[in-house]
Coordinates of C-alpha atoms and ligand atoms in Angstrom, one line a residue:
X1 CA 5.1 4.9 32.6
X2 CA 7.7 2.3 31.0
X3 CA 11.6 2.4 31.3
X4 CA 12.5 4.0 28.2
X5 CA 15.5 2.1 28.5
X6 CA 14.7 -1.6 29.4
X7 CA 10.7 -1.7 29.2
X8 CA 10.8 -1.9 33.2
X9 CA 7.4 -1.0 34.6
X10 CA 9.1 -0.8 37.9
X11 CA 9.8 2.8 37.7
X12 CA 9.8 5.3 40.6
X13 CA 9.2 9.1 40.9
X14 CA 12.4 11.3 41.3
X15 CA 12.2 14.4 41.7
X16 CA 11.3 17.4 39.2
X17 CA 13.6 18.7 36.4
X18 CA 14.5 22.4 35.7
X19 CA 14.5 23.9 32.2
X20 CA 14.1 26.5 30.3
X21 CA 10.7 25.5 29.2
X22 CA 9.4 24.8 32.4
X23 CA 9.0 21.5 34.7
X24 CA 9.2 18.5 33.9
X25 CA 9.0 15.4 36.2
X26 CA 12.1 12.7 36.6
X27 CA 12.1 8.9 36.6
X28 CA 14.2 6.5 38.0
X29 CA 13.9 2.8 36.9
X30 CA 14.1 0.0 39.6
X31 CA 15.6 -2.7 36.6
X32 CA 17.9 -0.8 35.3
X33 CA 18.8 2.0 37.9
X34 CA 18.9 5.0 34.6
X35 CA 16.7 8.2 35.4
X36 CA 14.9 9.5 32.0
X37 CA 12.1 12.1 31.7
X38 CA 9.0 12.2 29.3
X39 CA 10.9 14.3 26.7
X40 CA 13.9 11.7 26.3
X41 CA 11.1 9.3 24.5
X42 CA 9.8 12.2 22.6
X43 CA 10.5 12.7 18.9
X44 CA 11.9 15.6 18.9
X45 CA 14.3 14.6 21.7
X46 CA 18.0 16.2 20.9
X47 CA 16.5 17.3 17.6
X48 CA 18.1 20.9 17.0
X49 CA 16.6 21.5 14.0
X50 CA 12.9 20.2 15.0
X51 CA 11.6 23.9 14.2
X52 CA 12.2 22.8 10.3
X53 CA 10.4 19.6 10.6
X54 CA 7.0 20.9 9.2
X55 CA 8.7 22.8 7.1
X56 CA 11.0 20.3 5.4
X57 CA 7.5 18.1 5.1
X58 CA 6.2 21.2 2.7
X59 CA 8.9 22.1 0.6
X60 CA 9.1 18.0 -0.1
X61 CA 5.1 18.1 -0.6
X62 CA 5.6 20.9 -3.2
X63 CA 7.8 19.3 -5.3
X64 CA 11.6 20.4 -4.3
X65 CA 14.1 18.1 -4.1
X66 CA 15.7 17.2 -0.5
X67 CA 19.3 18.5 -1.7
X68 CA 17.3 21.7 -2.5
X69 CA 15.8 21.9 1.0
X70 CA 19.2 21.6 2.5
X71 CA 20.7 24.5 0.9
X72 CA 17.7 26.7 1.0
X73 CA 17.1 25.8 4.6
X74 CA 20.5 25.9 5.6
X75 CA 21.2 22.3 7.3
X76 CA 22.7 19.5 5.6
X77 CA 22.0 16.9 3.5
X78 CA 21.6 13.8 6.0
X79 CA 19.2 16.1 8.7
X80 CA 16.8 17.1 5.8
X81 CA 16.9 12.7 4.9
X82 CA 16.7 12.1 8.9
X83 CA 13.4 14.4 8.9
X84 CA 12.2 13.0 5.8
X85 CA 12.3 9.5 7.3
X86 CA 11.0 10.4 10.6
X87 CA 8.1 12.6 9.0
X88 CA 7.3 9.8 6.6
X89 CA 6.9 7.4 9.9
X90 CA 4.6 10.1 11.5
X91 CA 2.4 10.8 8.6
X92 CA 1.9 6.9 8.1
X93 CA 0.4 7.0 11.9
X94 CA -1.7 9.5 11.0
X95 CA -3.0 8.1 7.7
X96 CA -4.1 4.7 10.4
X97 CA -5.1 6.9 12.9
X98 CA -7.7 8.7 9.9
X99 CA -8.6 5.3 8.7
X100 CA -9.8 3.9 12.0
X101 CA -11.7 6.9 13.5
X102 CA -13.5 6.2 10.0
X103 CA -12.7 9.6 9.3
X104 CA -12.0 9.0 5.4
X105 CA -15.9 6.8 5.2
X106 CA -17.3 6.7 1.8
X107 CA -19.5 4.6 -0.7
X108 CA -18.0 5.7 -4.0
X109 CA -13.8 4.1 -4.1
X110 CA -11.9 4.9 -7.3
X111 CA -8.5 2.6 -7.9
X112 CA -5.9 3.1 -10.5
X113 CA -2.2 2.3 -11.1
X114 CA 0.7 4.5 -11.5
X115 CA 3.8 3.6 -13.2
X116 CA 6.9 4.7 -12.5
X117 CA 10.8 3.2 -12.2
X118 CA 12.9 2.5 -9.4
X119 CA 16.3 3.9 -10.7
X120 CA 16.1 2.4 -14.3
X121 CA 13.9 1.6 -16.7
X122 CA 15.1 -2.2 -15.8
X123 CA 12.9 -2.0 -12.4
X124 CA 9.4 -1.1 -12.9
X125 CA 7.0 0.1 -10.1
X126 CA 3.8 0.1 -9.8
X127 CA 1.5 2.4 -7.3
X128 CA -1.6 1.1 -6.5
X129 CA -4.0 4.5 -5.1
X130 CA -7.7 4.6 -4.5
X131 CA -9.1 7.2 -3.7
X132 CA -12.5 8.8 -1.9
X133 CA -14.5 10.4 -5.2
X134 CA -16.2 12.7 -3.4
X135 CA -13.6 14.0 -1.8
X136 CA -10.6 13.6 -4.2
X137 CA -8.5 12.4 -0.7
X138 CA -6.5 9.7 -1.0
X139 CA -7.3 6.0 1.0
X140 CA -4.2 4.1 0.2
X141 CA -1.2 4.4 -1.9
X142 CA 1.6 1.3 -2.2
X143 CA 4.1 0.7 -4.4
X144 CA 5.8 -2.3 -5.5
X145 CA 7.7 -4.1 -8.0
X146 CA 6.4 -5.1 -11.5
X147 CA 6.8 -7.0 -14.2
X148 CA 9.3 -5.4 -17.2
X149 CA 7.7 -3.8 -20.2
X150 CA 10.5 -2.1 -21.7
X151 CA 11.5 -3.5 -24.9
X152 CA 15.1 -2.9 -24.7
X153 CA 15.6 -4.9 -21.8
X154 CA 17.4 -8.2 -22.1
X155 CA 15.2 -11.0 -22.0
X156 CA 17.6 -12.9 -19.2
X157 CA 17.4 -10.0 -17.2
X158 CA 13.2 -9.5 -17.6
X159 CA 12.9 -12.8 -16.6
X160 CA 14.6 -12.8 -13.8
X161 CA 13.3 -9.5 -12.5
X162 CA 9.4 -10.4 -13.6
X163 CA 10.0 -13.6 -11.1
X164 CA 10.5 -11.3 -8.2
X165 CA 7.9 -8.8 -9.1
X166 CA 5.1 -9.3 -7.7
X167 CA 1.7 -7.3 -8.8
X168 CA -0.4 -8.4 -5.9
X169 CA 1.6 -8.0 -2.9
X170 CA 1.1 -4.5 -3.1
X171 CA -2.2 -4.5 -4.4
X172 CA -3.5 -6.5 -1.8
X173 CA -2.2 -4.3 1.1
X174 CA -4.0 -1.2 -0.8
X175 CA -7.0 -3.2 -0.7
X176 CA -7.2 -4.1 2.6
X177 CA -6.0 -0.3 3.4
X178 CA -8.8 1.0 1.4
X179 CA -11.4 -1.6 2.8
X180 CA -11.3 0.6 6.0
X181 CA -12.6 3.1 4.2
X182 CA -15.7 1.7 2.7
X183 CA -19.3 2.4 3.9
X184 CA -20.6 -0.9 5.2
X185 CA -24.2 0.3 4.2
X186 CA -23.5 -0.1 0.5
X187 CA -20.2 1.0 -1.4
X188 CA -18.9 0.9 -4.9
X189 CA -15.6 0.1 -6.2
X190 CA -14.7 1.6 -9.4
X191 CA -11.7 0.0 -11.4
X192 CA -10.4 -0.4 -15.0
X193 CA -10.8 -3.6 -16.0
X194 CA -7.5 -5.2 -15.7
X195 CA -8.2 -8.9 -14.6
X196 CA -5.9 -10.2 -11.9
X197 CA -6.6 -6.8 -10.1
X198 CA -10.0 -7.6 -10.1
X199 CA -9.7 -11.4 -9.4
X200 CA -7.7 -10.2 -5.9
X201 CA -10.4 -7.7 -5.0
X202 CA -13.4 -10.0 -5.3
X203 CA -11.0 -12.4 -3.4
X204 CA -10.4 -9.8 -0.6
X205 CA -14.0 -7.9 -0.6
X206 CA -16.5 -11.3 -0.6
X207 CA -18.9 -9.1 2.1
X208 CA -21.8 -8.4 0.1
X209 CA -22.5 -4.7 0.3
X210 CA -19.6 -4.2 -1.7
X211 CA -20.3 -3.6 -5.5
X212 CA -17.2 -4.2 -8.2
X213 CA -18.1 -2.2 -11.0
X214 CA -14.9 -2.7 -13.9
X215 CA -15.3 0.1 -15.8
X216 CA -14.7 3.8 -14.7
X217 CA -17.5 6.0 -15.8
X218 CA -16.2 9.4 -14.1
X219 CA -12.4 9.1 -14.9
X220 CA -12.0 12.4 -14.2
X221 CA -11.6 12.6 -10.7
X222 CA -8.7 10.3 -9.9
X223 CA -7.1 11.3 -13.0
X224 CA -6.9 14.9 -11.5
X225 CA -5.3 13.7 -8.4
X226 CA -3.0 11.7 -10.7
X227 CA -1.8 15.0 -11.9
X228 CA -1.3 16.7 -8.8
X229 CA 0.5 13.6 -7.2
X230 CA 2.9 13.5 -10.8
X231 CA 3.2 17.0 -10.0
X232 CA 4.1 17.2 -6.4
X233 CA 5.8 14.1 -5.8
X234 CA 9.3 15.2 -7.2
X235 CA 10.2 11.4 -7.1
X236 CA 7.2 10.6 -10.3
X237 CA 7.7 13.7 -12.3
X238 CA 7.2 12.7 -16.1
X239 CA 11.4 13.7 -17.1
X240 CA 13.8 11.0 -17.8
X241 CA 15.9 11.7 -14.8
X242 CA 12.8 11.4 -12.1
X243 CA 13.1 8.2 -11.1
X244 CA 13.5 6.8 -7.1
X245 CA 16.6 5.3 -5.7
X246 CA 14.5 3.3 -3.7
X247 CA 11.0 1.7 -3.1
X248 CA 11.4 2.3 0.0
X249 CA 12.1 5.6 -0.2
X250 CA 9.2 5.9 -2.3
X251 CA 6.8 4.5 0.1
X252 CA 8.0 6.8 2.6
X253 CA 7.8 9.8 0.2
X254 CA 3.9 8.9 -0.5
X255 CA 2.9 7.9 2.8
X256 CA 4.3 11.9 3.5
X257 CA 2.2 12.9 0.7
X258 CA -1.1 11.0 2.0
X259 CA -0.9 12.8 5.1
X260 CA -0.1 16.1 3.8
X261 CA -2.8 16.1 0.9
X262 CA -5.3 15.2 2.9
X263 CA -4.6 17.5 5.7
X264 CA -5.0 20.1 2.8
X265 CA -8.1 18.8 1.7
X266 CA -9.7 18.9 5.1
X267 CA -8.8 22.2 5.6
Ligands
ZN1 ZN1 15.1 0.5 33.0

């Protein structure tokens, strides 16, 4: 048991605490002299809406917006963001915690980009997803900037923005996500054939029982999940007003989705 407060591991017992829900025992912390209990570093700590939490995490999942969770649900605006945020931090847990129990193991990878814009047009993203074929689950989704392909932006401003995008940088963290994943007996990664993508995965995957195969015979299944994912992330639906506010806020929302589509899947 640590100090929640100052990291002490000098911490004592100190008696029992009474509550509705039952018993729960006290500390007292040598360093810093504060008492706390188990449930003060717990997530839900305080929370007086935490019955909504796995709600709020479905109704986002199924495409409604988080303005239309707060008046359907009832709470405002800011606690349905606050869940959002929190959710999104405890899905990506789980998405490690399935990647290193191996529980997402296969020998067939697909990979594919998703386009998408970050408020305008001006500020492409990219998503990097592969996915388990067998399966249809999803290994790794990132976004990230890219470089501008809209012709009616300003040459000054594409140049300027195409120097901060950067492809790879989220490309190579999907990789490495999605490397997890793969069957060290012998696996196949299927790609289109777009050549700096496939220059950074021979770069990343040298081990030999990897195989790099550029051309994606059975398109079908990744394009499915595609769909769904254009469908249930509100965030990439195909309408001219569906854009994100913010990458991160995009990660967040498809770190969620990993969790929650995969739970589905498994089930
Ligand atoms: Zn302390």
């Amino acid at each position: 048991m640590k100090c929640i407060y100052c990291n002490s591991e000098k911490v004592n017992k100190h008696g029992v605490l009474k509550t509705k829900r039952g018993k729960t025992l006290r500390y007292k912390c040598k360093g810093c002299n504060k008492t706390f209990t188990k449930r003060n570093s717990s997530i839900n700590y305080r929370h007086r809406k935490q019955h909504l939490r796995e709600a709020i995490t479905k109704m986002y999942c199924e495409r409604m917006s988080l303005r239309g969770i707060a008046r359907t649900l009832n709470v405002s605006y800011p606690t349905v963001v606050k869940y959002f945020r929190e959710n999104a931090e405890l899905a990506r847990k789980s998405n490690r915690k399935r990647l290193s129990e191996k529980g997402l193991v296969t020998s067939y990878v697909q990979f594919d980009q998703l386009e998408t814009y970050e408020h305008t047009k001006r500020k492409p993203v990219g998503i990097q997803l592969s996915i388990r074929h067998k399966t249809g689950e999803i290994i790794s989704a990132k976004a990230g900037y890219i470089p501008v392909r809209a012709l009616a932006v300003s040459k000054a401003y594409s140049t300027k923005w195409n120097k901060m995008a950067n492809q790879s940088n989220h490309t190579i963290k999907m990789i490495q996500e999605t490397k997890k994943a793969l069957n060290t007996k012998g696996s196949t990664i299927s790609c289109d054939g777009y050549r700096p993508q496939i220059k950074l995965l021979k770069n990343i995957c040298k081990q030999s029982f990897i195989t790099i195969q550029p051309s994606m015979k059975e398109h079908k299944k990744i394009d499915r999940v595609f769909r769904r994912i254009r469908q249930d992330v509100s965030r990439l639906g195909r309408k001219t007003l569906s854009t994100t506010k913010r990458l991160e806020q995009l990660q967040n929302h498809l770190d969620l989705y990993t969790d929650y589509h995969n739970v589905r899947r498994a089930a």
